[in-house]
Amino acid sequence: MDRLLLLRVALLLILGRGVRGYSDKTVEIVELVVPESPKVGEDVTLTCRFHLVGSNHRLYTVNWWRGKDQFYTYKGTAHTNPKHAYTFSGIDVKEEASTEESVLLQNVSEETSGLFKCEVMGEGPSFRTAVANKTMIVVIPPSQVQILLRPSSNPPVYHIGERIHMNCTAKGAKPRAVLYWEINNTPVNERDVQPRAGYEDHRGRVTSTLSLSWDPPAYFKDNEARVACHALVGEHRTTSTKDIYLDPASSAALNHLYASAGCKLSAAWTLLGLVSLLLNRRLL
Ligand SMILES: *[C@@H]1O[C@H](CO)[C@@H](O)[C@H](O)[C@H]1NC(C)=O
Ligand SMILES: *[C@@H]1O[C@H](CO)[C@@H](O)[C@H](O)[C@H]1NC(C)=O
Ligand SMILES: *[C@@H]1O[C@H](CO)[C@@H](O)[C@H](O)[C@H]1NC(C)=O
């Protein structure tokens, strides 16, 4: 980009030698940085990098808009007070942290969302101008991401022959959270996943649920599985995890045997394979 620009400047200088006028003066916006999906409550920096091309080409103004609201002006010709900020719903500029190239918006909210435009104008009499725009949508991550298990026990210990059911629910996200499951850091098979109907409240915040069910010992490693549910809103991820265990020695049938032998399995018993090993020995 910079090399190209230099080349263009060089060309203009060669071609334009001896030619008087403003044709050698242009304004270029090199980069406009507007975060696509910041989180509600964050401070956001908008950046508009520009080049004023041409000899003695000086800045007249930089203006920023959200839709039709002009919320910030930087005057290149002013020697005192070059910055002016204007307040709109959802727009609160921190003037002392803003410059000719950037604006700091404090504590963004849903109302902040919109099309952001930067306009850079060179000095008169030609007033060469460049504009660029980008959309920003402020997102609300879920207030809670929760995993529910069935059957449930504490600690959660499962047996061969017993199907495991889980629901992951993300509450109150805007826009709707994208949910996905991982077990031991590996994505689960799509076959084991089922989306559930969600609902949207009057403020447009969505609660959604994704189910997961499978037959052990699938996904277990060394009789343990770390189940994670991720909720993505924009680039923000909220994760909930649960550690679950498999009792390898005790199939559902064996369990039944215990029960009929009057030897109730307590949760603590079932936690460790070692313990079940001991139990087995006692049975024999
Ligand atoms: C941020 O804005 C919200 C309203 O949008 C307000 O309730 C909250 O107090 C503000 N927080 C700060 C730190 O200014
Ligand atoms: C925003 O920029 C795009 C090019 O990136 C342009 O096509 C569009 O007309 C601009 N919109 C406004 C409202 O300025
Ligand atoms: C998961 O959600 C579905 C539908 O909302 C429900 O029928 C099922 O019982 C739930 N399962 C668990 C493990 O909570």
Short mmCIF file of C-alpha atoms in Angstrom, two decimals, residues 33-284:
data_model
loop_
_atom_site.label_atom_id
_atom_site.label_comp_id
_atom_site.label_asym_id
_atom_site.label_seq_id
_atom_site.Cartn_x
_atom_site.Cartn_y
_atom_site.Cartn_z
CA VAL A 33 -10.95 0.68 11.71
CA VAL A 34 -14.43 0.26 13.21
CA PRO A 35 -14.94 -2.82 15.41
CA GLU A 36 -17.69 -4.94 13.86
CA SER A 37 -19.28 -6.27 17.03
CA PRO A 38 -18.02 -4.77 20.29
CA LYS A 39 -19.62 -5.81 23.55
CA VAL A 40 -22.06 -3.59 25.39
CA GLY A 41 -20.24 -1.49 28.02
CA GLU A 42 -16.88 -1.50 26.22
CA ASP A 43 -14.88 1.56 25.22
CA VAL A 44 -14.32 1.52 21.47
CA THR A 45 -11.65 3.28 19.42
CA LEU A 46 -12.47 4.22 15.84
CA THR A 47 -9.50 4.98 13.62
CA CYS A 48 -9.32 6.70 10.26
CA ARG A 49 -5.78 6.74 8.83
CA PHE A 50 -5.26 9.10 5.94
CA HIS A 51 -2.64 10.66 3.67
CA LEU A 52 -2.75 14.15 2.29
CA VAL A 53 -1.00 13.85 -1.04
CA GLY A 54 0.64 16.85 -2.68
CA SER A 55 3.15 19.49 -1.69
CA ASN A 56 2.06 21.60 1.26
CA HIS A 57 -1.25 19.82 1.36
CA ARG A 58 -2.62 20.47 4.83
CA LEU A 59 -5.58 19.14 6.74
CA TYR A 60 -8.76 21.19 6.88
CA THR A 61 -11.06 18.87 8.88
CA VAL A 62 -11.80 15.31 9.87
CA ASN A 63 -15.49 14.64 10.51
CA TRP A 64 -17.14 11.55 11.97
CA TRP A 65 -20.78 10.51 11.58
CA ARG A 66 -23.00 7.76 12.92
CA GLY A 67 -25.76 7.70 10.30
CA LYS A 68 -26.81 11.36 10.05
CA ASP A 69 -25.36 12.33 13.42
CA GLN A 70 -22.06 14.20 13.18
CA PHE A 71 -20.45 13.41 16.53
CA TYR A 72 -16.83 14.51 16.18
CA THR A 73 -14.84 17.13 14.28
CA TYR A 74 -11.13 17.74 14.23
CA LYS A 75 -10.06 21.05 12.69
CA GLY A 76 -6.59 20.89 11.19
CA THR A 77 -6.41 24.68 10.85
CA ALA A 78 -7.33 25.49 14.44
CA HIS A 79 -4.40 26.27 16.71
CA THR A 80 -6.40 25.98 19.90
CA ASN A 81 -9.29 23.62 20.51
CA PRO A 82 -9.08 21.57 17.33
CA LYS A 83 -11.50 18.95 18.74
CA HIS A 84 -15.25 19.15 19.06
CA ALA A 85 -17.49 16.32 20.22
CA TYR A 86 -21.30 16.20 20.09
CA THR A 87 -23.54 13.94 22.15
CA PHE A 88 -26.18 11.63 20.67
CA SER A 89 -28.02 8.63 22.05
CA GLY A 90 -25.41 5.92 22.54
CA ILE A 91 -22.57 8.26 21.54
CA ASP A 92 -20.30 9.52 24.31
CA VAL A 93 -16.92 10.71 22.97
CA LYS A 94 -13.96 10.94 25.31
CA GLU A 95 -12.46 14.05 23.79
CA GLU A 96 -9.12 14.00 25.61
CA ALA A 97 -8.44 10.49 24.27
CA SER A 98 -9.38 11.39 20.69
CA THR A 99 -7.03 12.73 18.01
CA GLU A 100 -7.07 13.72 14.35
CA GLU A 101 -6.94 10.03 13.44
CA SER A 102 -9.04 8.39 16.14
CA VAL A 103 -12.13 8.79 18.31
CA LEU A 104 -12.80 7.03 21.61
CA LEU A 105 -16.44 6.12 22.28
CA GLN A 106 -17.04 5.33 25.95
CA ASN A 107 -19.35 2.65 27.31
CA VAL A 108 -21.07 1.64 24.06
CA SER A 109 -24.67 0.40 24.16
CA GLU A 110 -27.22 -1.07 21.74
CA GLU A 111 -28.12 2.50 20.68
CA THR A 112 -24.52 3.07 19.54
CA SER A 113 -24.94 0.65 16.61
CA GLY A 114 -25.02 2.11 13.11
CA LEU A 115 -23.07 3.06 9.99
CA PHE A 116 -19.93 4.99 10.95
CA LYS A 117 -18.41 7.36 8.44
CA CYS A 118 -15.11 9.22 8.42
CA GLU A 119 -14.60 12.21 6.11
CA VAL A 120 -11.20 13.81 5.61
CA MET A 121 -10.94 17.18 3.88
CA GLY A 122 -7.78 18.92 2.68
CA GLU A 123 -7.23 22.65 2.85
CA GLY A 124 -8.85 25.08 0.45
CA PRO A 125 -9.27 26.25 -2.11
CA SER A 126 -9.52 22.74 -3.54
CA PHE A 127 -10.97 21.04 -0.40
CA ARG A 128 -10.16 17.57 -1.65
CA THR A 129 -12.24 15.04 0.28
CA ALA A 130 -12.21 11.33 0.97
CA VAL A 131 -14.87 9.31 2.83
CA ALA A 132 -15.09 5.76 4.14
CA ASN A 133 -17.70 3.93 6.20
CA LYS A 134 -18.20 0.75 8.19
CA THR A 135 -21.02 -0.77 10.21
CA MET A 136 -20.78 -1.42 13.93
CA ILE A 137 -23.33 -3.55 15.79
CA VAL A 138 -22.97 -3.61 19.57
CA VAL A 139 -23.69 -7.12 20.86
CA ILE A 140 -24.93 -8.47 24.17
CA PRO A 141 -23.30 -11.74 25.26
CA PRO A 142 -25.54 -14.20 27.11
CA SER A 143 -26.14 -13.36 30.77
CA GLN A 144 -25.63 -17.05 31.52
CA VAL A 145 -24.55 -20.26 29.77
CA GLN A 146 -25.63 -23.38 31.60
CA ILE A 147 -25.26 -27.13 31.07
CA LEU A 148 -27.96 -29.44 32.44
CA LEU A 149 -27.39 -33.21 32.65
CA ARG A 150 -29.73 -36.15 32.73
CA PRO A 151 -29.53 -38.45 34.54
CA SER A 152 -27.87 -36.25 37.13
CA SER A 153 -25.83 -37.21 40.14
CA ASN A 154 -23.14 -35.49 42.13
CA PRO A 155 -20.46 -36.11 41.02
CA PRO A 156 -21.83 -37.00 37.56
CA VAL A 157 -20.91 -40.66 37.04
CA TYR A 158 -22.29 -42.67 34.13
CA HIS A 159 -22.38 -46.33 33.25
CA ILE A 160 -22.15 -48.34 30.05
CA GLY A 161 -25.63 -48.93 28.67
CA GLU A 162 -26.97 -45.67 30.05
CA ARG A 163 -27.57 -42.91 27.46
CA ILE A 164 -26.34 -39.45 28.49
CA HIS A 165 -28.49 -36.36 27.80
CA MET A 166 -27.33 -32.76 28.10
CA ASN A 167 -28.79 -29.36 27.34
CA CYS A 168 -26.82 -26.17 26.99
CA THR A 169 -28.82 -22.98 27.38
CA ALA A 170 -27.57 -19.45 26.64
CA LYS A 171 -29.79 -16.79 28.17
CA GLY A 172 -30.53 -13.33 26.83
CA ALA A 173 -28.07 -12.85 23.95
CA LYS A 174 -28.42 -10.33 21.14
CA PRO A 175 -28.13 -11.38 18.43
CA ARG A 176 -28.85 -15.08 19.09
CA ALA A 177 -25.76 -16.95 20.33
CA VAL A 178 -24.27 -19.65 18.12
CA LEU A 179 -23.92 -22.71 20.37
CA TYR A 180 -21.54 -25.63 19.92
CA TRP A 181 -20.26 -28.55 21.98
CA GLU A 182 -16.76 -29.90 22.54
CA ILE A 183 -15.68 -32.92 24.56
CA ASN A 184 -12.03 -33.16 25.65
CA ASN A 185 -11.32 -30.18 23.33
CA THR A 186 -12.69 -31.96 20.25
CA PRO A 187 -15.90 -30.98 18.44
CA VAL A 188 -18.65 -33.56 18.92
CA ASN A 189 -20.28 -35.48 16.07
CA GLU A 190 -23.15 -33.47 14.52
CA ARG A 191 -25.25 -36.62 14.72
CA ASP A 192 -25.33 -36.37 18.53
CA VAL A 193 -26.51 -32.75 18.54
CA GLN A 194 -30.04 -31.42 18.35
CA PRO A 195 -31.15 -27.77 18.30
CA ARG A 196 -34.17 -26.82 20.43
CA ALA A 197 -36.70 -24.05 19.95
CA GLY A 198 -35.56 -20.82 21.59
CA TYR A 199 -37.42 -17.67 22.48
CA GLU A 200 -36.92 -13.95 22.10
CA ASP A 201 -38.01 -11.42 24.74
CA HIS A 202 -39.54 -7.99 24.04
CA ARG A 203 -36.05 -6.42 23.93
CA GLY A 204 -34.92 -8.82 21.21
CA ARG A 205 -32.72 -10.89 23.52
CA VAL A 206 -32.69 -14.56 22.63
CA THR A 207 -32.52 -17.61 24.89
CA SER A 208 -31.47 -20.70 22.95
CA THR A 209 -30.78 -24.34 23.73
CA LEU A 210 -28.69 -27.04 22.06
CA SER A 211 -29.01 -30.69 23.12
CA LEU A 212 -26.35 -33.39 23.12
CA SER A 213 -26.93 -37.08 23.73
CA TRP A 214 -24.84 -40.22 23.25
CA ASP A 215 -24.09 -43.67 24.52
CA PRO A 216 -20.93 -44.09 26.60
CA PRO A 217 -18.09 -45.05 26.41
CA ALA A 218 -17.93 -42.78 23.31
CA TYR A 219 -15.98 -39.51 23.94
CA PHE A 220 -14.56 -40.66 27.30
CA LYS A 221 -10.78 -40.73 27.74
CA ASP A 222 -9.48 -42.59 30.76
CA ASN A 223 -13.05 -42.69 32.04
CA GLU A 224 -13.25 -38.91 32.11
CA ALA A 225 -14.75 -36.34 29.80
CA ARG A 226 -14.62 -32.58 29.96
CA VAL A 227 -17.75 -31.33 28.25
CA ALA A 228 -17.73 -27.72 27.08
CA CYS A 229 -20.55 -25.66 25.64
CA HIS A 230 -19.50 -22.50 23.81
CA ALA A 231 -21.82 -19.58 23.04
CA LEU A 232 -20.56 -17.20 20.34
CA VAL A 233 -21.99 -13.72 19.89
CA GLY A 234 -20.00 -11.70 17.38
CA GLU A 235 -16.43 -12.66 18.31
CA HIS A 236 -17.23 -12.97 22.01
CA ARG A 237 -17.24 -16.46 23.42
CA THR A 238 -18.83 -17.54 26.70
CA THR A 239 -18.08 -21.09 27.81
CA SER A 240 -19.51 -23.42 30.40
CA THR A 241 -17.85 -26.76 31.25
CA LYS A 242 -18.72 -29.93 33.15
CA ASP A 243 -16.46 -32.83 34.10
CA ILE A 244 -18.20 -36.16 33.92
CA TYR A 245 -16.97 -39.68 34.72
CA LEU A 246 -17.50 -43.19 33.47
CA ASP A 247 -17.56 -46.09 35.86
CA PRO A 248 -16.01 -48.77 33.62
CA ALA A 249 -16.46 -51.67 36.02
CA SER A 250 -20.10 -51.04 36.60
CA SER A 251 -22.32 -51.55 33.61
CA ALA A 252 -26.00 -50.87 34.12
CA ALA A 253 -26.51 -54.61 34.56
CA LEU A 254 -23.79 -54.89 37.19
CA ASN A 255 -25.30 -51.91 38.97
CA HIS A 256 -28.54 -53.78 39.14
CA LEU A 257 -26.71 -56.74 40.65
CA TYR A 258 -25.37 -54.47 43.42
CA ALA A 259 -28.74 -53.09 44.19
CA SER A 260 -30.28 -56.55 44.51
CA ALA A 261 -27.35 -57.59 46.72
CA GLY A 262 -28.33 -54.74 49.02
CA CYS A 263 -25.07 -52.98 48.26
CA LYS A 264 -26.13 -49.46 47.26
CA LEU A 265 -23.68 -47.46 45.23
CA SER A 266 -23.06 -44.07 46.72
CA ALA A 267 -21.86 -41.25 44.50
CA ALA A 268 -18.43 -41.27 46.12
CA TRP A 269 -18.08 -44.98 45.47
CA THR A 270 -18.66 -44.59 41.81
CA LEU A 271 -16.27 -41.68 41.32
CA LEU A 272 -13.06 -43.66 41.05
CA GLY A 273 -12.28 -46.70 38.98
CA LEU A 274 -10.07 -47.79 41.86
CA VAL A 275 -13.00 -47.91 44.20
CA SER A 276 -15.06 -49.98 41.82
CA LEU A 277 -12.13 -52.33 41.47
CA LEU A 278 -12.19 -52.88 45.23
CA LEU A 279 -15.92 -53.39 45.09
CA ASN A 280 -15.49 -56.03 42.42
CA ARG A 281 -12.97 -57.84 44.56
CA ARG A 282 -15.34 -57.86 47.47
CA LEU A 283 -18.07 -59.26 45.26
CA LEU A 284 -15.92 -62.18 44.15
#
